[in-house]
Amino acid sequence: MSEADLYDVVIVGGGPGGLSAGIYAMRAALETILIEKGAAGGQVAISDAVENYPGFEHITGYELSQKFLQHAQSYGMEIVQEEVVAVEPGLDFHTVRLANGDILKTHTVILATGGSPRKLDIPGEDEYYGKGVSYCGVCDGFFFREKTVVVVGGGDTAAEEALYLAKLAKHVYLVHRRDALRASMILQQRVKDECKIEILWNSIVTEIKANDEGVNAVDLQDTQTGEQRELSTDGVFVFVGFVPNNQLVPAGIKMNADGYVVTNEKCETNMPGIYVIGDLREKYAKQIVVAAADGCTAALVAAYFVEMKKSGEAVCETPEEILSEAQ
Ligand code: NAP
């Protein structure tokens, strides 16, 4: 196989991490392709508002994701909308297989597949998905104007989504299993200040019920007393965390007990030339800015790896030197 048939880097996933990796890879003159099965932008694209990405005091998730995309495209990066079905590590090169049958050979792979909403796994959740059960306020909130909704969860996502839904719905019950929210203090305060949001502490939803028109109630259980009661609602929005999208992680790559890939600070996995970034990677903060930073790191490390491989000898250039050349 000639070098011409080989990509330097295949990026899997087009969220903030993948697109940032693309920007840095293109600036480092790597032969780069990004594969994304849906619309580029990742989870952030469906966020109502982003207020903690430096440089933007307030921007919609969609706008920010479009800016990432346009920035990556401004370097002429090849972006293909297709599903990746397998990543196969190899000694000389890695192979990325697409659902359309295409096969990509590459020196390096950057996996940026993020996570998906965690489910409650309770009766009625799957059955009434799309009939009152949702995992996205921005996508489905419109259907609940002047209605009553239940939001489940106590983290940043649940708080943000409850605030968004309060702009549309008549009343929002925020059901949380403990007596304190996990969300950041600023979001907690906003939730408490919003008169349309009523927090139901120490409560879990045990069943979602529906009639012919869709969801009409949930069963709640008090986590302290065990007491059960029924609560009328028109919809249930579930925001109880994420599960990593690790289906494409090749066997042999180290993951933690929760399914997040373990890397070093350079986003290197235990397999040479395979990097993991963003929400799929085990780390402290799952934030857009961290995913973007991961993208930078992985692309610079990949550039170093590729240069070393092509030269066939030890390369003096460090990732820091590649970064300074790229600026
Ligand atoms: P999260 O921080 O993991 O919070 C999940 C929430 O769901 C927790 O309150 C948890 O309760 C609850 N929960 C988990 N499993 C449950 C179950 N089976 N039944 C009932 N409740 C359950 O997830 P997230 O809010 O989606 O946020 C994920 C990451 O993205 C976090 O790092 C977050 O900071 C970040 N994020 C940041 C922003 C922002 O900065 N603007 C926005 C969104 C997300 P406990 O509290 O009892 O564990």
mmCIF file of C-alpha atoms and ligand atoms in Angstrom:
data_model
loop_
_atom_site.group_PDB
_atom_site.id
_atom_site.type_symbol
_atom_site.label_atom_id
_atom_site.label_comp_id
_atom_site.label_asym_id
_atom_site.label_seq_id
_atom_site.Cartn_x
_atom_site.Cartn_y
_atom_site.Cartn_z
ATOM 1 C CA MET A 1 0.000 0.000 0.000
ATOM 2 C CA SER A 2 1.359 3.426 -0.941
ATOM 3 C CA GLU A 3 1.229 6.479 1.307
ATOM 4 C CA ALA A 4 -1.298 7.999 -1.107
ATOM 5 C CA ASP A 5 -3.897 5.420 -0.080
ATOM 6 C CA LEU A 6 -3.441 6.186 3.584
ATOM 7 C CA TYR A 7 -5.042 8.921 5.617
ATOM 8 C CA ASP A 8 -2.929 10.478 8.337
ATOM 9 C CA VAL A 9 -5.920 10.730 10.618
ATOM 10 C CA VAL A 10 -9.517 9.533 10.582
ATOM 11 C CA ILE A 11 -11.673 11.386 13.102
ATOM 12 C CA VAL A 12 -14.836 9.555 14.162
ATOM 13 C CA GLY A 13 -17.475 11.947 15.490
ATOM 14 C CA GLY A 14 -18.280 15.548 14.613
ATOM 15 C CA GLY A 15 -18.946 17.192 17.983
ATOM 16 C CA PRO A 16 -16.773 19.935 19.507
ATOM 17 C CA GLY A 17 -13.951 17.455 20.167
ATOM 18 C CA GLY A 18 -13.909 15.942 16.686
ATOM 19 C CA LEU A 19 -14.190 19.298 14.919
ATOM 20 C CA SER A 20 -11.454 20.854 17.065
ATOM 21 C CA ALA A 21 -9.238 17.858 16.291
ATOM 22 C CA GLY A 22 -10.004 18.490 12.629
ATOM 23 C CA ILE A 23 -8.981 22.149 12.836
ATOM 24 C CA TYR A 24 -5.649 21.285 14.453
ATOM 25 C CA ALA A 25 -5.030 18.317 12.152
ATOM 26 C CA MET A 26 -5.619 20.429 9.034
ATOM 27 C CA ARG A 27 -3.362 23.173 10.373
ATOM 28 C CA ALA A 28 -0.681 20.545 10.946
ATOM 29 C CA ALA A 29 -1.071 19.558 7.246
ATOM 30 C CA LEU A 30 -2.336 16.061 8.030
ATOM 31 C CA GLU A 31 -4.359 14.171 5.429
ATOM 32 C CA THR A 32 -7.587 14.250 7.427
ATOM 33 C CA ILE A 33 -11.139 12.939 7.116
ATOM 34 C CA LEU A 34 -13.946 13.275 9.656
ATOM 35 C CA ILE A 35 -16.826 10.802 9.686
ATOM 36 C CA GLU A 36 -20.087 11.727 11.414
ATOM 37 C CA LYS A 37 -23.245 9.652 11.152
ATOM 38 C CA GLY A 38 -25.660 12.490 11.918
ATOM 39 C CA ALA A 39 -25.437 16.224 11.550
ATOM 40 C CA ALA A 40 -22.113 17.664 12.705
ATOM 41 C CA GLY A 41 -22.225 19.413 16.070
ATOM 42 C CA GLY A 42 -22.784 16.592 18.545
ATOM 43 C CA GLN A 43 -24.830 16.951 21.725
ATOM 44 C CA VAL A 44 -24.135 20.666 21.918
ATOM 45 C CA ALA A 45 -26.157 21.259 18.750
ATOM 46 C CA ILE A 46 -29.358 20.454 20.641
ATOM 47 C CA SER A 47 -28.537 22.615 23.681
ATOM 48 C CA ASP A 48 -30.760 25.621 24.119
ATOM 49 C CA ALA A 49 -28.055 27.893 25.456
ATOM 50 C CA VAL A 50 -24.321 27.729 26.062
ATOM 51 C CA GLU A 51 -22.969 30.297 28.510
ATOM 52 C CA ASN A 52 -19.614 28.854 29.525
ATOM 53 C CA TYR A 53 -17.649 28.535 26.309
ATOM 54 C CA PRO A 54 -14.999 31.260 26.484
ATOM 55 C CA GLY A 55 -15.619 34.136 24.131
ATOM 56 C CA PHE A 56 -19.362 33.640 24.043
ATOM 57 C CA GLU A 57 -21.354 34.936 26.985
ATOM 58 C CA HIS A 58 -24.492 33.460 25.485
ATOM 59 C CA ILE A 59 -24.891 31.473 22.303
ATOM 60 C CA THR A 60 -27.277 28.726 21.256
ATOM 61 C CA GLY A 61 -25.783 25.251 21.024
ATOM 62 C CA TYR A 62 -26.752 25.097 17.364
ATOM 63 C CA GLU A 63 -24.966 28.366 16.550
ATOM 64 C CA LEU A 64 -21.823 27.307 18.389
ATOM 65 C CA SER A 65 -21.758 23.926 16.662
ATOM 66 C CA GLN A 66 -22.166 25.665 13.282
ATOM 67 C CA LYS A 67 -19.215 27.919 14.109
ATOM 68 C CA PHE A 68 -17.078 24.856 14.929
ATOM 69 C CA LEU A 69 -18.154 23.237 11.665
ATOM 70 C CA GLN A 70 -17.527 26.319 9.513
ATOM 71 C CA HIS A 71 -14.129 26.789 11.130
ATOM 72 C CA ALA A 72 -13.122 23.190 10.352
ATOM 73 C CA GLN A 73 -14.487 23.489 6.807
ATOM 74 C CA SER A 74 -12.541 26.712 6.245
ATOM 75 C CA TYR A 75 -9.398 24.533 6.110
ATOM 76 C CA GLY A 76 -11.009 22.332 3.479
ATOM 77 C CA MET A 77 -11.410 19.348 5.783
ATOM 78 C CA GLU A 78 -13.134 16.337 4.220
ATOM 79 C CA ILE A 79 -16.313 15.577 6.200
ATOM 80 C CA VAL A 80 -18.381 12.521 5.323
ATOM 81 C CA GLN A 81 -21.853 11.836 6.702
ATOM 82 C CA GLU A 82 -21.823 8.086 7.209
ATOM 83 C CA GLU A 83 -21.882 5.577 10.016
ATOM 84 C CA VAL A 84 -18.646 3.925 11.109
ATOM 85 C CA VAL A 85 -19.259 0.244 11.818
ATOM 86 C CA ALA A 86 -15.798 -0.870 12.945
ATOM 87 C CA VAL A 87 -12.359 0.390 13.883
ATOM 88 C CA GLU A 88 -9.739 -2.313 13.431
ATOM 89 C CA PRO A 89 -6.268 -1.660 14.802
ATOM 90 C CA GLY A 90 -3.308 -2.873 12.803
ATOM 91 C CA LEU A 91 0.452 -2.860 13.055
ATOM 92 C CA ASP A 92 1.187 -0.893 9.857
ATOM 93 C CA PHE A 93 -2.073 1.012 9.669
ATOM 94 C CA HIS A 94 -5.541 1.053 11.223
ATOM 95 C CA THR A 95 -8.743 0.292 9.296
ATOM 96 C CA VAL A 96 -12.036 2.157 9.619
ATOM 97 C CA ARG A 97 -15.063 0.469 8.036
ATOM 98 C CA LEU A 98 -18.119 2.473 7.029
ATOM 99 C CA ALA A 99 -21.737 1.305 6.761
ATOM 100 C CA ASN A 100 -21.714 2.034 3.004
ATOM 101 C CA GLY A 101 -18.933 -0.541 2.561
ATOM 102 C CA ASP A 102 -16.099 1.973 2.206
ATOM 103 C CA ILE A 103 -12.864 1.049 3.937
ATOM 104 C CA LEU A 104 -10.443 3.748 5.129
ATOM 105 C CA LYS A 105 -6.811 3.017 5.954
ATOM 106 C CA THR A 106 -5.110 5.417 8.273
ATOM 107 C CA HIS A 107 -2.018 6.009 10.373
ATOM 108 C CA THR A 108 -4.098 7.279 13.290
ATOM 109 C CA VAL A 109 -7.688 7.307 14.532
ATOM 110 C CA ILE A 110 -9.242 9.884 16.832
ATOM 111 C CA LEU A 111 -12.415 8.544 18.434
ATOM 112 C CA ALA A 112 -14.799 11.342 19.431
ATOM 113 C CA THR A 113 -18.127 9.554 19.646
ATOM 114 C CA GLY A 114 -19.267 11.138 22.928
ATOM 115 C CA GLY A 115 -22.168 9.767 24.923
ATOM 116 C CA SER A 116 -25.928 9.244 24.796
ATOM 117 C CA PRO A 117 -28.639 9.990 27.352
ATOM 118 C CA ARG A 118 -28.871 7.390 30.106
ATOM 119 C CA LYS A 119 -32.276 5.780 30.457
ATOM 120 C CA LEU A 120 -34.269 5.212 33.619
ATOM 121 C CA ASP A 121 -35.106 1.645 32.562
ATOM 122 C CA ILE A 122 -38.601 1.764 34.029
ATOM 123 C CA PRO A 123 -41.926 0.517 32.656
ATOM 124 C CA GLY A 124 -43.399 2.868 30.052
ATOM 125 C CA GLU A 125 -40.099 4.597 29.170
ATOM 126 C CA ASP A 126 -39.440 2.806 25.872
ATOM 127 C CA GLU A 127 -43.118 2.223 25.161
ATOM 128 C CA TYR A 128 -44.041 5.914 25.288
ATOM 129 C CA TYR A 129 -40.858 7.353 23.793
ATOM 130 C CA GLY A 130 -42.065 9.993 21.330
ATOM 131 C CA LYS A 131 -45.546 9.878 22.882
ATOM 132 C CA GLY A 132 -44.642 12.036 25.865
ATOM 133 C CA VAL A 133 -41.264 10.623 26.869
ATOM 134 C CA SER A 134 -38.297 12.647 25.626
ATOM 135 C CA TYR A 135 -34.562 13.153 26.156
ATOM 136 C CA CYS A 136 -34.381 16.610 24.533
ATOM 137 C CA GLY A 137 -36.239 19.732 25.638
ATOM 138 C CA VAL A 138 -35.180 21.822 22.662
ATOM 139 C CA CYS A 139 -36.399 19.120 20.251
ATOM 140 C CA ASP A 140 -39.736 18.334 21.911
ATOM 141 C CA GLY A 141 -40.547 21.199 24.318
ATOM 142 C CA PHE A 142 -42.694 22.869 21.682
ATOM 143 C CA PHE A 143 -45.290 20.077 22.037
ATOM 144 C CA PHE A 144 -45.741 20.879 25.732
ATOM 145 C CA ARG A 145 -46.687 24.553 25.567
ATOM 146 C CA GLU A 146 -48.993 25.393 28.485
ATOM 147 C CA LYS A 147 -48.837 21.765 29.640
ATOM 148 C CA THR A 148 -47.386 20.081 32.702
ATOM 149 C CA VAL A 149 -44.115 18.192 32.417
ATOM 150 C CA VAL A 150 -41.911 16.127 34.683
ATOM 151 C CA VAL A 151 -38.130 16.556 34.373
ATOM 152 C CA VAL A 152 -36.086 13.768 35.955
ATOM 153 C CA GLY A 153 -32.528 14.386 37.226
ATOM 154 C CA GLY A 154 -30.523 16.773 39.350
ATOM 155 C CA GLY A 155 -27.449 17.591 37.249
ATOM 156 C CA ASP A 156 -26.581 20.492 34.944
ATOM 157 C CA THR A 157 -28.536 19.027 32.059
ATOM 158 C CA ALA A 158 -31.728 18.517 34.077
ATOM 159 C CA ALA A 159 -31.456 22.046 35.511
ATOM 160 C CA GLU A 160 -30.832 23.655 32.119
ATOM 161 C CA GLU A 161 -33.595 21.701 30.457
ATOM 162 C CA ALA A 162 -36.073 22.421 33.269
ATOM 163 C CA LEU A 163 -35.343 26.135 32.832
ATOM 164 C CA TYR A 164 -35.841 25.865 29.088
ATOM 165 C CA LEU A 165 -39.094 23.936 29.487
ATOM 166 C CA ALA A 166 -40.355 26.470 32.052
ATOM 167 C CA LYS A 167 -40.391 29.016 29.231
ATOM 168 C CA LEU A 168 -42.951 26.898 27.375
ATOM 169 C CA ALA A 169 -44.834 24.702 29.843
ATOM 170 C CA LYS A 170 -47.459 25.692 32.395
ATOM 171 C CA HIS A 171 -45.688 23.819 35.203
ATOM 172 C CA VAL A 172 -42.453 21.826 35.532
ATOM 173 C CA TYR A 173 -41.891 19.213 38.226
ATOM 174 C CA LEU A 174 -38.195 18.568 38.717
ATOM 175 C CA VAL A 175 -37.977 15.101 40.237
ATOM 176 C CA HIS A 176 -34.678 14.383 41.973
ATOM 177 C CA ARG A 177 -33.701 11.288 43.930
ATOM 178 C CA ARG A 178 -31.783 13.186 46.641
ATOM 179 C CA ASP A 179 -32.285 16.318 48.743
ATOM 180 C CA ALA A 180 -29.677 18.401 46.911
ATOM 181 C CA LEU A 181 -29.072 19.097 43.241
ATOM 182 C CA ARG A 182 -25.801 18.136 41.590
ATOM 183 C CA ALA A 183 -26.047 21.055 39.137
ATOM 184 C CA SER A 184 -23.709 24.065 39.345
ATOM 185 C CA MET A 185 -24.686 26.716 41.898
ATOM 186 C CA ILE A 186 -25.616 29.279 39.249
ATOM 187 C CA LEU A 187 -28.076 26.850 37.642
ATOM 188 C CA GLN A 188 -29.431 25.746 41.036
ATOM 189 C CA GLN A 189 -30.190 29.357 41.877
ATOM 190 C CA ARG A 190 -31.938 29.946 38.574
ATOM 191 C CA VAL A 191 -34.039 26.819 39.071
ATOM 192 C CA LYS A 192 -35.027 27.916 42.569
ATOM 193 C CA ASP A 193 -35.889 31.419 41.287
ATOM 194 C CA GLU A 194 -38.140 30.081 38.526
ATOM 195 C CA CYS A 195 -41.660 30.007 39.934
ATOM 196 C CA LYS A 196 -42.893 27.540 37.310
ATOM 197 C CA ILE A 197 -40.429 24.885 38.543
ATOM 198 C CA GLU A 198 -41.403 22.788 41.552
ATOM 199 C CA ILE A 199 -38.681 20.503 42.870
ATOM 200 C CA LEU A 200 -39.825 17.139 44.204
ATOM 201 C CA TRP A 201 -36.943 16.065 46.444
ATOM 202 C CA ASN A 202 -36.086 12.484 47.422
ATOM 203 C CA SER A 203 -38.286 11.113 44.688
ATOM 204 C CA ILE A 204 -37.892 8.632 41.854
ATOM 205 C CA VAL A 205 -40.172 7.865 38.940
ATOM 206 C CA THR A 206 -41.016 4.160 39.004
ATOM 207 C CA GLU A 207 -43.429 3.977 36.063
ATOM 208 C CA ILE A 208 -44.631 6.146 33.178
ATOM 209 C CA LYS A 209 -48.298 5.767 32.308
ATOM 210 C CA ALA A 210 -50.315 6.806 29.264
ATOM 211 C CA ASN A 211 -53.767 6.866 27.750
ATOM 212 C CA ASP A 212 -54.703 6.931 24.044
ATOM 213 C CA GLU A 213 -53.382 10.483 23.709
ATOM 214 C CA GLY A 214 -49.975 9.789 25.237
ATOM 215 C CA VAL A 215 -48.338 10.144 28.638
ATOM 216 C CA ASN A 216 -50.763 11.236 31.358
ATOM 217 C CA ALA A 217 -49.101 10.324 34.672
ATOM 218 C CA VAL A 218 -46.057 8.956 36.461
ATOM 219 C CA ASP A 219 -45.765 6.843 39.577
ATOM 220 C CA LEU A 220 -43.438 8.434 42.130
ATOM 221 C CA GLN A 221 -41.751 6.812 45.070
ATOM 222 C CA ASP A 222 -40.384 8.671 48.086
ATOM 223 C CA THR A 223 -36.796 7.402 48.498
ATOM 224 C CA GLN A 224 -36.907 7.939 52.265
ATOM 225 C CA THR A 225 -40.345 6.625 53.233
ATOM 226 C CA GLY A 226 -41.009 4.291 50.289
ATOM 227 C CA GLU A 227 -44.421 5.921 49.885
ATOM 228 C CA GLN A 228 -45.921 5.679 46.363
ATOM 229 C CA ARG A 229 -48.150 8.210 44.641
ATOM 230 C CA GLU A 230 -49.388 9.057 41.183
ATOM 231 C CA LEU A 231 -48.639 12.452 39.618
ATOM 232 C CA SER A 232 -50.504 13.738 36.563
ATOM 233 C CA THR A 233 -48.291 15.019 33.765
ATOM 234 C CA ASP A 234 -48.368 15.471 30.005
ATOM 235 C CA GLY A 235 -44.745 14.603 29.440
ATOM 236 C CA VAL A 236 -41.601 13.165 30.983
ATOM 237 C CA PHE A 237 -38.131 14.507 30.148
ATOM 238 C CA VAL A 238 -35.304 12.278 31.335
ATOM 239 C CA PHE A 239 -31.848 13.808 32.056
ATOM 240 C CA VAL A 240 -30.099 11.362 34.350
ATOM 241 C CA GLY A 241 -26.636 11.466 32.850
ATOM 242 C CA PHE A 242 -24.873 9.928 29.905
ATOM 243 C CA VAL A 243 -23.525 6.590 28.857
ATOM 244 C CA PRO A 244 -20.387 6.637 26.721
ATOM 245 C CA ASN A 245 -20.793 5.648 23.077
ATOM 246 C CA ASN A 246 -18.031 3.043 23.267
ATOM 247 C CA GLN A 247 -19.357 0.541 20.719
ATOM 248 C CA LEU A 248 -16.556 1.337 18.251
ATOM 249 C CA VAL A 249 -13.743 1.113 20.789
ATOM 250 C CA PRO A 250 -11.578 -1.786 19.577
ATOM 251 C CA ALA A 251 -11.166 -4.772 21.875
ATOM 252 C CA GLY A 252 -8.005 -4.454 23.936
ATOM 253 C CA ILE A 253 -8.344 -0.723 24.556
ATOM 254 C CA LYS A 254 -8.542 -0.055 28.265
ATOM 255 C CA MET A 255 -11.880 1.192 29.618
ATOM 256 C CA ASN A 256 -12.976 1.889 33.187
ATOM 257 C CA ALA A 257 -15.877 0.155 34.940
ATOM 258 C CA ASP A 258 -18.332 2.744 33.566
ATOM 259 C CA GLY A 259 -17.246 2.173 29.963
ATOM 260 C CA TYR A 260 -15.164 5.345 29.529
ATOM 261 C CA VAL A 261 -11.843 4.926 27.736
ATOM 262 C CA VAL A 262 -8.766 5.387 29.882
ATOM 263 C CA THR A 263 -6.109 7.579 28.258
ATOM 264 C CA ASN A 264 -3.066 9.490 29.398
ATOM 265 C CA GLU A 265 -3.028 13.289 29.347
ATOM 266 C CA LYS A 266 -2.135 13.168 25.650
ATOM 267 C CA CYS A 267 -5.431 11.372 24.906
ATOM 268 C CA GLU A 268 -3.393 8.302 23.919
ATOM 269 C CA THR A 269 -5.025 4.944 24.509
ATOM 270 C CA ASN A 270 -2.960 1.856 25.192
ATOM 271 C CA MET A 271 -2.997 1.198 21.411
ATOM 272 C CA PRO A 272 -0.442 3.223 19.386
ATOM 273 C CA GLY A 273 -2.057 5.694 16.989
ATOM 274 C CA ILE A 274 -5.550 5.459 18.514
ATOM 275 C CA TYR A 275 -6.678 8.475 20.537
ATOM 276 C CA VAL A 276 -9.905 9.081 22.432
ATOM 277 C CA ILE A 277 -11.251 12.547 23.168
ATOM 278 C CA GLY A 278 -14.296 14.321 24.614
ATOM 279 C CA ASP A 279 -17.061 12.650 26.596
ATOM 280 C CA LEU A 280 -15.931 9.135 25.647
ATOM 281 C CA ARG A 281 -12.695 9.660 27.578
ATOM 282 C CA GLU A 282 -12.462 9.132 31.337
ATOM 283 C CA LYS A 283 -12.018 12.573 32.856
ATOM 284 C CA TYR A 284 -13.216 15.008 35.507
ATOM 285 C CA ALA A 285 -15.294 17.558 33.569
ATOM 286 C CA LYS A 286 -17.522 16.793 30.602
ATOM 287 C CA GLN A 287 -17.552 20.259 29.128
ATOM 288 C CA ILE A 288 -17.472 21.614 25.585
ATOM 289 C CA VAL A 289 -14.244 23.456 26.283
ATOM 290 C CA VAL A 290 -12.611 20.259 27.559
ATOM 291 C CA ALA A 291 -13.717 18.285 24.511
ATOM 292 C CA ALA A 292 -12.290 21.026 22.293
ATOM 293 C CA ALA A 293 -9.028 20.964 24.245
ATOM 294 C CA ASP A 294 -8.879 17.177 23.902
ATOM 295 C CA GLY A 295 -9.291 17.595 20.145
ATOM 296 C CA CYS A 296 -6.296 19.921 20.035
ATOM 297 C CA THR A 297 -4.166 17.572 22.127
ATOM 298 C CA ALA A 298 -5.008 14.439 20.144
ATOM 299 C CA ALA A 299 -4.404 16.108 16.774
ATOM 300 C CA LEU A 300 -0.992 17.413 17.845
ATOM 301 C CA VAL A 301 0.008 14.063 19.273
ATOM 302 C CA ALA A 302 -1.254 12.343 16.109
ATOM 303 C CA ALA A 303 0.802 14.753 13.986
ATOM 304 C CA TYR A 304 3.907 13.825 15.947
ATOM 305 C CA PHE A 305 3.121 10.112 15.645
ATOM 306 C CA VAL A 306 2.568 10.348 11.862
ATOM 307 C CA GLU A 307 5.746 12.327 11.300
ATOM 308 C CA MET A 308 7.714 9.814 13.305
ATOM 309 C CA LYS A 309 6.209 6.912 11.370
ATOM 310 C CA LYS A 310 6.830 8.489 7.976
ATOM 311 C CA SER A 311 10.398 9.429 8.719
ATOM 312 C CA GLY A 312 11.091 5.980 10.054
ATOM 313 C CA GLU A 313 13.379 7.481 12.612
ATOM 314 C CA ALA A 314 13.131 9.338 15.863
ATOM 315 C CA VAL A 315 11.731 12.820 15.333
ATOM 316 C CA CYS A 316 12.951 15.701 17.405
ATOM 317 C CA GLU A 317 9.734 17.682 17.014
ATOM 318 C CA THR A 318 7.514 17.635 20.051
ATOM 319 C CA PRO A 319 3.746 18.342 20.071
ATOM 320 C CA GLU A 320 4.592 21.792 21.444
ATOM 321 C CA GLU A 321 6.814 22.484 18.410
ATOM 322 C CA ILE A 322 4.090 21.299 16.042
ATOM 323 C CA LEU A 323 1.686 23.660 17.825
ATOM 324 C CA SER A 324 3.985 26.635 17.413
ATOM 325 C CA GLU A 325 4.420 25.845 13.696
ATOM 326 C CA ALA A 326 0.643 25.613 13.330
ATOM 327 C CA GLN A 327 0.130 29.120 14.704
HETATM 328 P P1 NAP B 1 -24.842 14.149 35.689
HETATM 329 O O1 NAP B 1 -24.064 15.334 36.106
HETATM 330 O O2 NAP B 1 -24.225 12.804 35.759
HETATM 331 O O3 NAP B 1 -26.183 14.157 36.543
HETATM 332 C C1 NAP B 1 -27.103 13.117 36.434
HETATM 333 C C2 NAP B 1 -28.216 13.360 37.421
HETATM 334 O O4 NAP B 1 -29.182 12.338 37.272
HETATM 335 C C3 NAP B 1 -27.731 13.353 38.869
HETATM 336 O O5 NAP B 1 -28.400 14.350 39.598
HETATM 337 C C4 NAP B 1 -28.139 11.952 39.338
HETATM 338 O O6 NAP B 1 -28.483 11.906 40.690
HETATM 339 C C5 NAP B 1 -29.363 11.684 38.516
HETATM 340 N N1 NAP B 1 -29.551 10.270 38.233
HETATM 341 C C6 NAP B 1 -28.660 9.394 37.715
HETATM 342 N N2 NAP B 1 -29.216 8.180 37.549
HETATM 343 C C7 NAP B 1 -30.474 8.296 37.986
HETATM 344 C C8 NAP B 1 -31.554 7.394 38.074
HETATM 345 N N3 NAP B 1 -31.443 6.121 37.669
HETATM 346 N N4 NAP B 1 -32.728 7.830 38.572
HETATM 347 C C9 NAP B 1 -32.851 9.106 38.973
HETATM 348 N N5 NAP B 1 -31.876 10.021 38.919
HETATM 349 C C10 NAP B 1 -30.695 9.620 38.429
HETATM 350 O O7 NAP B 1 -25.358 14.265 34.166
HETATM 351 P P2 NAP B 1 -25.713 15.570 33.305
HETATM 352 O O8 NAP B 1 -26.503 16.538 34.069
HETATM 353 O O9 NAP B 1 -26.273 15.034 32.050
HETATM 354 O O10 NAP B 1 -24.297 16.206 33.014
HETATM 355 C C11 NAP B 1 -23.270 15.395 32.422
HETATM 356 C C12 NAP B 1 -21.992 16.214 32.377
HETATM 357 O O11 NAP B 1 -22.152 17.299 31.451
HETATM 358 C C13 NAP B 1 -21.650 16.829 33.726
HETATM 359 O O12 NAP B 1 -20.265 16.815 33.879
HETATM 360 C C14 NAP B 1 -22.161 18.240 33.600
HETATM 361 O O13 NAP B 1 -21.481 19.162 34.424
HETATM 362 C C15 NAP B 1 -21.921 18.530 32.120
HETATM 363 N N6 NAP B 1 -22.867 19.543 31.653
HETATM 364 C C16 NAP B 1 -22.494 20.832 31.789
HETATM 365 C C17 NAP B 1 -23.352 21.832 31.388
HETATM 366 C C18 NAP B 1 -22.931 23.251 31.574
HETATM 367 O O14 NAP B 1 -21.873 23.494 32.116
HETATM 368 N N7 NAP B 1 -23.710 24.231 31.146
HETATM 369 C C19 NAP B 1 -24.600 21.524 30.836
HETATM 370 C C20 NAP B 1 -24.964 20.184 30.737
HETATM 371 C C21 NAP B 1 -24.089 19.194 31.159
HETATM 372 P P3 NAP B 1 -27.385 12.102 41.859
HETATM 373 O O15 NAP B 1 -27.092 13.569 41.899
HETATM 374 O O16 NAP B 1 -28.070 11.583 43.057
HETATM 375 O O17 NAP B 1 -26.225 11.265 41.449
#
